[in-house]
Coordinates of C-alpha atoms in Angstrom, one line a residue:
Chain A
M92 CA -0.2 -0.2 0.3
E93 CA 2.6 2.0 1.2
V94 CA 5.0 1.7 -1.8
D95 CA 2.0 2.4 -4.2
K96 CA 1.0 5.4 -2.7
G97 CA 4.8 6.6 -3.4
K98 CA 4.3 5.4 -6.7
G99 CA 1.6 7.3 -7.4
E100 CA 3.1 10.5 -5.9
A101 CA 6.0 10.4 -8.5
E102 CA 3.7 10.3 -11.2
E103 CA 2.0 13.2 -10.3
T104 CA 5.0 14.8 -9.7
R105 CA 5.7 13.7 -13.5
K106 CA 3.1 14.8 -15.2
V107 CA 3.6 18.0 -13.2
A108 CA 7.1 18.4 -14.8
E109 CA 5.4 17.3 -18.1
A110 CA 2.8 20.2 -17.7
D111 CA 5.6 22.7 -17.4
R112 CA 7.6 21.8 -20.5
D113 CA 7.5 23.7 -23.5
T114 CA 7.8 20.2 -26.0
V115 CA 6.4 16.8 -25.9
T116 CA 8.7 14.2 -27.4
L117 CA 7.2 11.7 -30.1
K118 CA 8.3 8.4 -31.0
S119 CA 8.0 6.9 -34.4
S120 CA 7.1 3.2 -36.0
D121 CA 11.0 2.3 -36.1
G122 CA 11.8 3.8 -33.0
K123 CA 13.1 7.1 -33.6
L124 CA 12.6 10.1 -31.4
F125 CA 11.2 13.6 -32.4
E126 CA 10.8 17.0 -29.7
V127 CA 7.8 19.3 -31.0
S128 CA 6.7 22.8 -30.0
K129 CA 3.2 21.3 -27.4
E130 CA 1.3 24.3 -28.4
A131 CA 1.6 24.0 -32.0
A132 CA 1.1 20.2 -31.6
A133 CA -1.8 20.9 -30.1
R134 CA -3.3 23.8 -31.6
L135 CA -2.6 22.1 -35.0
S136 CA -3.7 18.3 -34.3
T137 CA -6.8 17.0 -32.7
V138 CA -5.1 13.9 -31.7
L139 CA -2.2 14.8 -29.6
A140 CA -4.4 18.0 -28.3
G141 CA -6.5 15.2 -26.5
M142 CA -3.3 13.2 -25.9
I143 CA -1.9 16.3 -24.2
A144 CA -5.0 17.1 -22.4
G145 CA -5.5 13.8 -21.0
G146 CA -2.2 13.3 -19.4
S147 CA -1.0 10.4 -21.6
I148 CA 2.0 11.9 -23.2
D149 CA 5.0 9.7 -22.4
D150 CA 7.8 11.7 -21.4
N151 CA 10.4 8.9 -22.8
G152 CA 8.7 9.5 -26.2
T153 CA 4.7 8.9 -27.1
D154 CA 4.5 5.8 -29.0
L155 CA 3.0 6.9 -32.9
K156 CA 3.3 3.2 -34.1
Q157 CA 1.5 3.9 -37.1
I158 CA 3.7 6.8 -38.4
G159 CA 7.1 6.3 -39.8
S160 CA 10.4 8.4 -39.4
E161 CA 10.0 10.0 -42.3
A162 CA 6.6 11.1 -41.9
L163 CA 6.8 11.9 -38.5
E164 CA 9.8 14.3 -38.7
N165 CA 8.1 15.7 -41.4
V166 CA 5.1 15.9 -39.3
V167 CA 7.2 17.6 -36.5
D168 CA 9.0 19.6 -39.0
Y169 CA 5.8 21.4 -40.0
C170 CA 4.4 21.8 -36.3
N171 CA 7.5 24.0 -35.2
K172 CA 7.7 25.7 -38.3
H173 CA 4.0 26.5 -37.7
A174 CA 4.9 27.8 -34.3
N175 CA 7.4 30.6 -35.6
S176 CA 5.0 31.5 -38.3
I177 CA 2.3 34.4 -38.1
P178 CA -1.0 34.0 -40.1
S179 CA -0.9 36.1 -42.9
A180 CA -4.0 37.9 -44.6
A181 CA -4.3 35.2 -47.5
L182 CA -5.0 32.6 -44.1
I183 CA -8.0 34.5 -43.4
S184 CA -9.4 35.0 -47.3
S185 CA -12.8 33.7 -47.8
S186 CA -13.8 31.9 -50.5
I187 CA -15.9 32.6 -53.7
S188 CA -18.5 30.2 -53.2
F189 CA -21.3 31.0 -50.5
N190 CA -22.4 27.3 -50.4
T191 CA -19.1 25.6 -49.1
A192 CA -16.4 26.2 -46.2
P193 CA -14.0 28.3 -46.9
F194 CA -10.8 26.7 -48.2
K195 CA -7.7 28.5 -47.0
E196 CA -5.2 29.1 -49.5
P197 CA -1.5 27.5 -48.4
E198 CA 0.8 30.0 -46.9
E199 CA 4.1 30.2 -49.7
W200 CA 6.4 28.6 -46.6
E201 CA 3.6 25.4 -46.8
R202 CA 3.6 25.3 -50.4
K203 CA 7.3 24.9 -50.1
F204 CA 7.3 22.6 -47.1
V205 CA 4.7 20.2 -49.5
D206 CA 7.0 21.0 -52.6
R207 CA 9.9 19.6 -51.9
L208 CA 8.8 16.0 -51.0
S209 CA 9.0 13.1 -52.9
H210 CA 5.2 11.1 -54.0
D211 CA 6.0 8.3 -50.9
A212 CA 6.7 11.1 -48.7
L213 CA 3.8 13.3 -49.5
F214 CA 1.5 10.0 -49.1
D215 CA 2.9 8.8 -45.9
L216 CA 2.6 12.5 -44.6
V217 CA -1.3 12.6 -45.7
E218 CA -1.9 9.6 -43.9
A219 CA 0.0 10.5 -40.6
A220 CA -1.5 14.2 -41.2
N221 CA -5.1 12.0 -41.7
F222 CA -4.3 9.9 -38.2
L223 CA -3.0 12.6 -36.4
G224 CA -6.6 14.9 -37.0
M225 CA -4.2 17.6 -38.4
E226 CA -6.8 19.6 -40.2
R227 CA -4.5 22.4 -41.9
L228 CA -1.8 20.2 -43.0
L229 CA -4.3 18.2 -44.7
D230 CA -5.7 20.8 -46.6
V231 CA -2.4 21.7 -47.4
T232 CA -1.5 18.4 -48.7
C233 CA -4.6 17.6 -50.5
H234 CA -4.2 20.8 -52.6
K235 CA -0.7 19.8 -53.0
I236 CA -2.1 16.5 -54.6
S237 CA -5.4 18.4 -56.6
E238 CA -2.6 20.6 -57.9
M239 CA -0.5 17.2 -59.4
M240 CA -4.1 16.3 -61.2
K241 CA -5.0 19.7 -62.7
G242 CA -5.2 19.5 -66.1
K243 CA -4.6 15.7 -66.8
S244 CA -6.2 12.9 -68.3
P245 CA -7.3 9.9 -66.3
D246 CA -3.9 8.1 -67.7
Q247 CA -1.3 10.6 -66.9
I248 CA -3.0 10.4 -63.2
R249 CA -2.7 7.0 -62.9
E250 CA 0.7 7.3 -64.0
V251 CA 1.7 10.2 -61.6
F252 CA 0.1 8.0 -58.9
N253 CA 0.9 4.8 -59.8
I254 CA -2.8 3.6 -59.5
K255 CA -3.6 0.7 -61.4
N256 CA -6.7 0.7 -63.7
D257 CA -9.5 -1.2 -62.1
Y258 CA -12.0 -0.7 -65.1
T259 CA -13.0 -3.0 -67.5
K260 CA -13.0 -1.4 -71.1
E261 CA -16.7 -1.9 -71.5
E262 CA -16.9 0.5 -67.9
L263 CA -14.4 2.8 -68.5
E264 CA -16.7 3.4 -71.8
E265 CA -19.7 3.7 -69.9
I266 CA -18.4 6.6 -68.1
R267 CA -17.4 8.4 -71.1
Q268 CA -20.9 8.6 -72.4
E269 CA -22.5 9.0 -69.0
L270 CA -20.2 12.2 -68.9
A271 CA -19.9 12.9 -72.7
W272 CA -19.3 16.9 -72.3
A273 CA -16.2 16.0 -70.0
F274 CA -14.2 13.8 -72.9
Y275 CA -14.6 16.5 -75.6
D276 CA -10.4 17.3 -75.6
D277 CA -9.1 13.5 -74.8
Chain B
M255 CA 12.4 -12.7 -67.1
E256 CA 12.0 -13.4 -63.0
E257 CA 13.3 -10.1 -62.1
T258 CA 11.1 -8.1 -64.3
A259 CA 8.2 -9.9 -62.3
T260 CA 9.7 -9.2 -59.1
S261 CA 9.9 -5.6 -59.6
T262 CA 6.7 -5.3 -60.9
T263 CA 5.0 -7.0 -57.9
S264 CA 6.7 -4.4 -55.6
M265 CA 5.5 -1.6 -57.9
Q266 CA 2.0 -3.0 -57.6
Q267 CA 2.6 -2.9 -53.9
E268 CA 3.4 0.5 -53.8
R269 CA 0.0 0.9 -56.0
T270 CA -1.9 0.2 -53.8
G271 CA -1.2 3.7 -51.7
W272 CA -2.5 6.2 -53.5
S273 CA -5.7 4.5 -54.6
S274 CA -6.9 3.6 -51.2
L275 CA -6.4 6.9 -49.9
P276 CA -9.2 7.1 -47.5
A277 CA -12.7 7.9 -49.0
D278 CA -13.2 11.6 -47.1
L279 CA -10.0 12.7 -48.0
L280 CA -10.7 11.8 -51.5
V281 CA -13.6 14.0 -51.2
D282 CA -11.4 16.6 -49.8
I283 CA -9.3 16.8 -53.0
V284 CA -12.0 16.4 -55.1
D285 CA -13.7 19.4 -53.8
L286 CA -10.3 21.2 -54.6
L287 CA -10.8 20.6 -58.5
P288 CA -12.5 22.3 -61.1
W289 CA -15.9 21.0 -61.9
S290 CA -14.6 19.8 -65.7
S291 CA -12.3 17.5 -64.2
H292 CA -14.3 15.8 -62.1
P293 CA -15.2 12.9 -64.5
R294 CA -11.2 12.5 -65.2
F295 CA -11.1 12.2 -61.4
A296 CA -13.9 9.2 -61.1
A297 CA -12.3 7.7 -64.4
V298 CA -9.1 6.7 -62.2
C299 CA -9.9 3.8 -60.4
K300 CA -12.9 2.7 -58.8
H301 CA -12.4 3.7 -55.6
W302 CA -11.6 7.2 -56.2
R303 CA -15.0 7.3 -58.8
S304 CA -16.8 6.7 -55.1
A305 CA -15.6 10.0 -53.8
V306 CA -16.8 11.9 -57.0
S307 CA -20.4 13.1 -56.1
P308 CA -23.0 13.8 -58.8
F309 CA -23.6 17.2 -60.5
Y310 CA -24.5 19.2 -63.7
P311 CA -22.2 21.2 -65.5
G312 CA -23.7 24.8 -65.7
W313 CA -21.5 25.9 -68.8
L314 CA -21.6 23.9 -71.6
T315 CA -24.5 25.8 -72.9
P316 CA -26.4 29.2 -72.0
V317 CA -29.5 28.2 -69.2
L318 CA -32.5 29.7 -69.4
L319 CA -33.4 31.6 -66.0
N320 CA -36.9 31.9 -65.2
A321 CA -39.1 33.0 -62.0
V322 CA -42.7 32.8 -62.4
D323 CA -43.1 35.7 -59.9
I324 CA -39.8 37.4 -59.2
G325 CA -39.3 37.9 -55.5
C326 CA -42.0 35.5 -54.5
T327 CA -41.2 32.3 -56.2
N328 CA -37.7 30.5 -56.2
L329 CA -35.1 30.9 -59.3
R330 CA -34.8 28.3 -61.4
Y331 CA -32.8 27.4 -64.5
Y332 CA -33.4 25.2 -67.8
S333 CA -31.0 23.5 -69.3
P334 CA -31.5 22.8 -72.7
Y335 CA -28.5 20.2 -72.8
H336 CA -29.8 18.0 -69.6
H337 CA -33.8 18.9 -70.3
K338 CA -33.9 19.5 -66.9
I339 CA -35.0 22.5 -64.8
F340 CA -32.4 23.3 -62.0
E341 CA -34.4 24.9 -59.0
V342 CA -32.6 26.4 -56.4
S343 CA -34.0 27.5 -52.9
S344 CA -33.0 31.6 -53.3
E345 CA -35.8 33.7 -54.1
L346 CA -34.7 37.6 -55.4
E347 CA -35.7 40.1 -52.5
T348 CA -37.3 42.3 -55.6
P349 CA -40.8 41.7 -55.9
N350 CA -42.4 42.9 -59.1
A351 CA -39.2 43.2 -60.8
K352 CA -39.0 43.1 -64.6
I353 CA -36.2 41.2 -66.1
C354 CA -34.2 43.5 -68.7
C355 CA -31.0 41.5 -69.2
T356 CA -28.4 39.8 -68.3
R357 CA -24.2 39.7 -68.7
G358 CA -22.0 36.4 -67.9
R359 CA -23.6 35.7 -64.3
H360 CA -25.2 39.0 -63.9
L361 CA -28.8 40.1 -64.0
T362 CA -30.4 43.6 -64.4
L363 CA -33.9 44.0 -62.7
C364 CA -36.4 46.8 -62.9
Q365 CA -38.6 47.6 -60.1
Q366 CA -41.4 50.1 -60.3
N367 CA -42.7 51.6 -57.1
D368 CA -45.2 54.4 -57.7
D369 CA -43.5 56.8 -59.5
E370 CA -40.0 55.5 -58.9
I371 CA -37.8 53.0 -60.3
T372 CA -35.1 51.1 -58.6
V373 CA -33.0 49.1 -60.9
A374 CA -31.0 45.9 -59.3
H375 CA -28.1 44.3 -60.1
V376 CA -27.8 40.5 -59.2
D377 CA -24.9 38.3 -58.7
L378 CA -26.6 35.3 -59.5
V379 CA -24.2 33.0 -58.1
T380 CA -23.4 35.0 -54.7
G381 CA -26.8 36.7 -54.2
V382 CA -25.4 39.8 -53.8
I383 CA -27.8 42.5 -55.1
R384 CA -27.1 45.9 -55.8
D385 CA -29.7 48.6 -56.2
S386 CA -29.4 52.1 -57.9
Y387 CA -30.8 55.1 -56.0
P388 CA -34.4 55.3 -57.2
V389 CA -34.8 57.3 -59.9
D390 CA -38.1 59.8 -60.5
H391 CA -39.4 58.4 -63.7
D392 CA -42.3 56.8 -65.3
S393 CA -40.9 53.8 -66.8
F394 CA -38.0 52.4 -68.4
D395 CA -38.4 50.3 -71.1
F396 CA -35.4 49.0 -71.5
V397 CA -32.2 48.5 -68.9
I398 CA -29.0 47.4 -70.3
Y399 CA -25.6 47.2 -68.1
D400 CA -22.4 48.0 -70.0
G401 CA -19.9 45.5 -67.9
E402 CA -16.6 46.7 -69.6
R403 CA -17.7 50.4 -68.5
R404 CA -19.5 49.7 -65.5
R405 CA -22.8 51.6 -66.6
M406 CA -26.5 51.0 -66.3
F407 CA -28.4 52.5 -68.7
G408 CA -32.2 53.4 -68.7
I409 CA -33.7 54.0 -71.9
S410 CA -37.3 55.2 -72.6
A411 CA -38.5 54.3 -76.2
V412 CA -42.0 55.2 -76.4
G413 CA -42.5 58.8 -77.9
V414 CA -39.8 60.6 -77.2
L415 CA -35.9 58.8 -76.5
Q416 CA -34.3 59.2 -73.5
V417 CA -31.4 57.9 -71.5
V418 CA -30.6 57.6 -68.0
R419 CA -27.2 56.8 -67.1
A420 CA -25.5 55.8 -63.7
I421 CA -22.1 54.7 -63.5
Q422 CA -20.9 51.8 -60.9
S423 CA -18.2 53.0 -58.5
D424 CA -14.9 50.8 -57.7
A425 CA -16.5 49.1 -54.8
G426 CA -19.6 48.0 -56.7
G427 CA -22.4 50.7 -55.5
W428 CA -24.3 53.4 -58.1
Y429 CA -23.9 56.7 -58.4
R430 CA -27.0 58.6 -58.9
W431 CA -28.3 58.8 -62.5
E432 CA -28.0 61.4 -64.8
F433 CA -30.4 62.6 -67.8
S434 CA -30.0 62.6 -71.3
E435 CA -31.7 65.4 -73.5
F436 CA -35.0 64.3 -75.4
S437 CA -35.2 64.3 -78.7
P438 CA -38.5 65.8 -78.9
D439 CA -37.6 67.5 -82.2
E440 CA -36.3 64.0 -83.8
P441 CA -38.2 64.0 -87.1
K442 CA -37.3 60.5 -87.5
I443 CA -39.3 58.0 -85.1
I444 CA -38.4 54.8 -84.2
I445 CA -40.5 52.0 -82.8
A446 CA -38.5 50.0 -80.8
S447 CA -38.7 46.4 -80.9
P448 CA -40.3 45.8 -77.2
M449 CA -38.9 41.8 -77.3
T450 CA -35.3 42.5 -77.3
S451 CA -32.6 44.7 -75.1
P452 CA -30.4 47.2 -76.8
V453 CA -27.0 46.0 -77.3
I454 CA -23.6 47.0 -76.3
H455 CA -21.7 46.9 -79.3
R456 CA -17.9 48.8 -79.8
G457 CA -18.6 51.2 -77.2
L458 CA -22.1 52.1 -78.4
L459 CA -25.5 51.6 -77.5
Y460 CA -28.0 50.2 -80.2
L461 CA -31.7 50.3 -80.0
L462 CA -33.5 47.9 -82.5
G463 CA -36.8 49.0 -84.1
V464 CA -39.3 47.1 -85.3
D465 CA -38.8 47.8 -89.0
G466 CA -34.8 47.2 -88.7
R467 CA -33.7 51.0 -88.1
L468 CA -31.1 51.4 -85.4
A469 CA -30.8 54.5 -82.7
V470 CA -27.2 54.5 -81.3
Y471 CA -26.2 56.5 -78.1
D472 CA -22.4 57.5 -77.3
D473 CA -21.7 57.3 -73.9
G474 CA -18.8 59.9 -74.3
R475 CA -21.6 62.4 -75.8
H476 CA -24.4 61.4 -73.1
E477 CA -26.0 64.4 -73.2
Q478 CA -27.2 63.8 -76.9
G479 CA -28.9 60.8 -76.1
L480 CA -30.2 58.4 -78.7
V481 CA -30.0 59.5 -82.4
V482 CA -31.9 57.6 -84.6
L483 CA -29.7 56.6 -87.7
D484 CA -30.4 57.5 -91.4
K485 CA -29.0 54.0 -92.3
P486 CA -30.1 51.1 -92.4
K487 CA -33.4 52.0 -93.6
G488 CA -34.7 48.5 -92.8
F489 CA -34.4 44.6 -92.9
G490 CA -33.8 44.7 -96.7
G491 CA -37.4 43.3 -97.4
L492 CA -37.7 40.7 -94.9
D493 CA -40.6 40.3 -92.6
C494 CA -40.7 39.2 -89.2
D495 CA -43.1 39.6 -86.5
D496 CA -40.5 39.4 -83.5
C497 CA -36.8 40.5 -83.8
Y498 CA -33.8 40.4 -81.4
L499 CA -30.5 42.3 -81.6
F500 CA -27.2 40.6 -80.3
E501 CA -23.8 41.1 -80.9
S502 CA -22.0 37.5 -82.3
D503 CA -19.4 35.8 -80.3
E504 CA -17.3 37.4 -82.8
G505 CA -18.0 40.9 -82.0
E506 CA -20.4 41.3 -85.3
L507 CA -24.0 43.1 -84.6
M508 CA -26.6 40.9 -85.5
A509 CA -30.0 40.3 -85.2
V510 CA -32.6 37.2 -85.6
L511 CA -35.9 37.6 -87.1
M512 CA -38.6 35.2 -86.6
G513 CA -42.2 34.6 -88.0
R514 CA -45.1 34.8 -85.5
R515 CA -45.2 30.6 -85.2
G516 CA -41.2 30.3 -85.6
A517 CA -40.6 29.9 -89.3
P518 CA -39.3 31.7 -91.6
V519 CA -36.3 32.3 -89.3
R520 CA -33.8 34.5 -90.1
V521 CA -30.9 35.9 -89.1
V522 CA -29.0 39.4 -90.6
K523 CA -25.5 41.0 -89.9
L524 CA -24.9 44.6 -90.4
N525 CA -22.5 45.2 -92.8
E526 CA -21.2 48.5 -91.1
Q527 CA -19.4 49.9 -94.1
E528 CA -22.6 50.0 -96.3
M529 CA -24.5 50.3 -93.5
E530 CA -27.5 47.6 -94.0
W531 CA -28.4 44.1 -92.7
E532 CA -26.8 41.3 -95.0
E533 CA -29.0 38.4 -94.6
V534 CA -26.6 35.5 -92.9
E535 CA -26.2 31.9 -94.6
S536 CA -24.9 30.0 -91.7
L537 CA -24.3 29.7 -88.1
Q538 CA -20.8 28.3 -89.1
G539 CA -21.2 25.6 -86.4
R540 CA -22.1 27.6 -83.5
A541 CA -25.9 27.9 -81.8
L542 CA -27.8 30.7 -80.9
F543 CA -30.3 31.3 -78.1
T544 CA -32.9 33.8 -78.7
G545 CA -36.6 34.8 -77.9
T546 CA -35.7 36.5 -74.8
P547 CA -34.4 39.9 -74.1
T548 CA -30.8 39.0 -74.4
T549 CA -29.9 36.9 -77.2
M550 CA -26.5 35.1 -77.3
M551 CA -24.6 33.0 -79.9
V552 CA -21.8 30.8 -78.9
K553 CA -19.3 27.8 -80.0
T554 CA -20.6 24.5 -79.1
N555 CA -19.0 20.8 -79.2
F556 CA -22.3 19.3 -79.3
E557 CA -23.2 18.5 -83.0
W558 CA -27.0 18.2 -82.3
M559 CA -27.0 21.6 -81.5
Q560 CA -24.7 23.4 -83.8
N561 CA -26.3 25.6 -86.4
K562 CA -29.3 25.6 -84.1
I563 CA -31.4 28.6 -83.2
F564 CA -32.9 28.1 -79.8
V565 CA -36.5 29.5 -78.5
P566 CA -37.6 29.3 -74.6
R567 CA -40.2 26.5 -75.8
L568 CA -40.3 22.8 -75.1
H569 CA -41.7 20.0 -76.7
S570 CA -42.2 18.5 -73.2
W571 CA -42.1 19.6 -69.4
P572 CA -38.6 18.6 -68.0
E573 CA -37.7 17.1 -64.7
S574 CA -37.4 19.2 -61.9
L575 CA -34.8 19.0 -59.5
Q576 CA -33.9 20.8 -56.5
V577 CA -29.7 22.0 -56.9
Y578 CA -27.0 24.3 -55.1
L579 CA -25.9 26.8 -57.7
E580 CA -21.6 26.1 -56.9
E581 CA -19.0 27.9 -58.0
R582 CA -15.5 25.8 -58.2
E583 CA -12.8 27.8 -59.8
G584 CA -14.8 29.6 -62.0
E585 CA -16.8 26.9 -62.8
L586 CA -20.4 27.2 -62.1
A587 CA -22.5 23.7 -61.2
F588 CA -25.8 22.7 -60.3
V589 CA -25.8 20.1 -57.5
P590 CA -28.2 18.1 -56.3
V591 CA -29.4 18.6 -52.9
S592 CA -30.9 14.7 -53.1
T593 CA -27.2 12.7 -53.4
A594 CA -29.7 9.8 -55.3
P595 CA -27.6 9.0 -58.6
V596 CA -28.6 11.3 -61.7
E597 CA -29.0 10.9 -65.4
Q598 CA -26.5 12.9 -67.0
D599 CA -27.7 13.2 -70.5
G600 CA -31.2 13.2 -70.3
G601 CA -31.3 10.2 -72.2
G602 CA -33.8 9.8 -75.1
T603 CA -35.3 12.8 -74.0
R604 CA -33.2 15.6 -76.0
E605 CA -35.4 15.1 -79.1
M606 CA -38.4 15.9 -76.8
G607 CA -36.5 18.7 -75.2
I608 CA -36.1 22.2 -76.5
W609 CA -37.8 23.7 -79.7
S610 CA -34.8 24.5 -82.2
C611 CA -34.5 25.3 -85.9
G612 CA -31.8 25.6 -88.4
L613 CA -31.4 28.4 -91.2
E614 CA -31.7 26.1 -94.1
P615 CA -35.5 26.0 -95.7
Q616 CA -37.1 23.2 -93.9
P617 CA -41.3 21.5 -93.8
S618 CA -42.6 24.6 -91.8
S619 CA -44.5 21.9 -89.6
S620 CA -41.0 21.3 -88.4
S621 CA -40.1 24.6 -87.9
E622 CA -43.0 26.0 -86.2
F623 CA -44.2 26.2 -82.5
W624 CA -47.6 24.4 -82.5
E625 CA -47.8 21.8 -79.3
T626 CA -44.8 23.6 -77.8
I627 CA -45.0 25.0 -74.3
K628 CA -43.7 28.5 -73.8
F629 CA -41.5 28.9 -71.2
Y630 CA -42.4 32.5 -69.9
H631 CA -40.5 35.1 -67.9
S632 CA -37.6 33.9 -69.3
I633 CA -33.9 35.2 -69.9
W634 CA -30.5 33.5 -71.3
V635 CA -27.7 33.6 -68.9
D636 CA -24.3 32.3 -70.2
F637 CA -22.2 30.9 -67.3
S638 CA -19.2 29.6 -69.3
N639 CA -17.2 32.9 -68.4

């Protein structure tokens, strides 16, 4: 009983210490440790915010088994960069359509951040951002992916993203006929 | 051989990556793409197709805007391509207004209250309405918006001709109206064709008379008002019951002449050297949308629309759908409120859709309006930019 109580107290102390720190430590699936600004992590990721608020952050590295080290490095890099950037007017600019939620255009540094990534790294980052509930990072990565598709034919898109065509000839023809207007330029 | 096989397998493993992106992310990505690229996105693979929701493109051809009672009933758009009516939930809050003209996505309405007239300039996509200052005037026969110079012209054409001008501010609002001189001593009289809006052509405003004569107004000499031209003297012997003035897609001033029941339909072009109307033999593949205050001529990829003239008369009453009008990257689409699958091209109903005819001689029975339903209170709108 005595021992248990002592352990509980020690945990309390550790949690207080954790709460006082400016950063949290995250551990990738392959065991690498990354430090990230606590404020930015909580602001940008609903999952990390929940873990921080719930006290389930491990001082020795919170396990994120679903995320590889390369993707986690990008996530952490993004959070830390975001911690230092001030939102510009572009972030607040509203969308043209009044029926859909306004999409906020990526900022210059966010564009550059995703532009330098390989396709594989971009894909892993999208999955990581999705897993961590990082809405803003998802906006930025989805924007990048949509840019990669613009003006491309289905064949070209499949090539860019290494996607196998799982349609039969007949099925494709059906789509083309159903949406005849869309394929005039092909 | 074996090596090739192995590398193919490893590549295919990679391939499952992008094609298996979570559906909600695919939806986010599709939402960022212009409407016109959604079908190509859907054609990539089956999983991607599941992220694409149904919509009807609004830019393929001009669409007929119609409000049975402006201010009280919803706006609806008839698409000749789909032979469907798209009903949007918004109403225009301008009761009893008269539809005057459209330019791109903008609609101009004229509202009469006692001795005052208010002109409303409506952005059909955002729903933003810019009212002019009320003008103390009996009535305008026509109101025309000049998008290039950002001016609104109200025109009185019964008895004497007069132009009233309002200039648009940079913020989109309007300055006060300015009156031109009457032209009471004008010996020449023009009876304006009541069905067609005047047309802005090369910076001048043209008003068409029922007999084919023209009156012209120069914004740079506002005080002068409308001046009836000596030439053209008329349509060169061509008879018609209705005539509609328009500027072609290539910047020529033209008019459509129609008989009482449609046929015969003729198109004339103003020869600006001789100042005479010349009959046009062929539409050169273009389609002409007329029969409303605004007439427009557009290029079209759809063979069945080429060289055809369309008026707001329908062979059969089309299906009606509740939609949102949504813009993506400058493209407008009608997005059904219900998510039930949609039939895109109207199937075999096209022949039973909108009335049309060509310029070449044809049996009069097929080019007359018999047994068609008139789509009243409508005007062509061009959402194609």
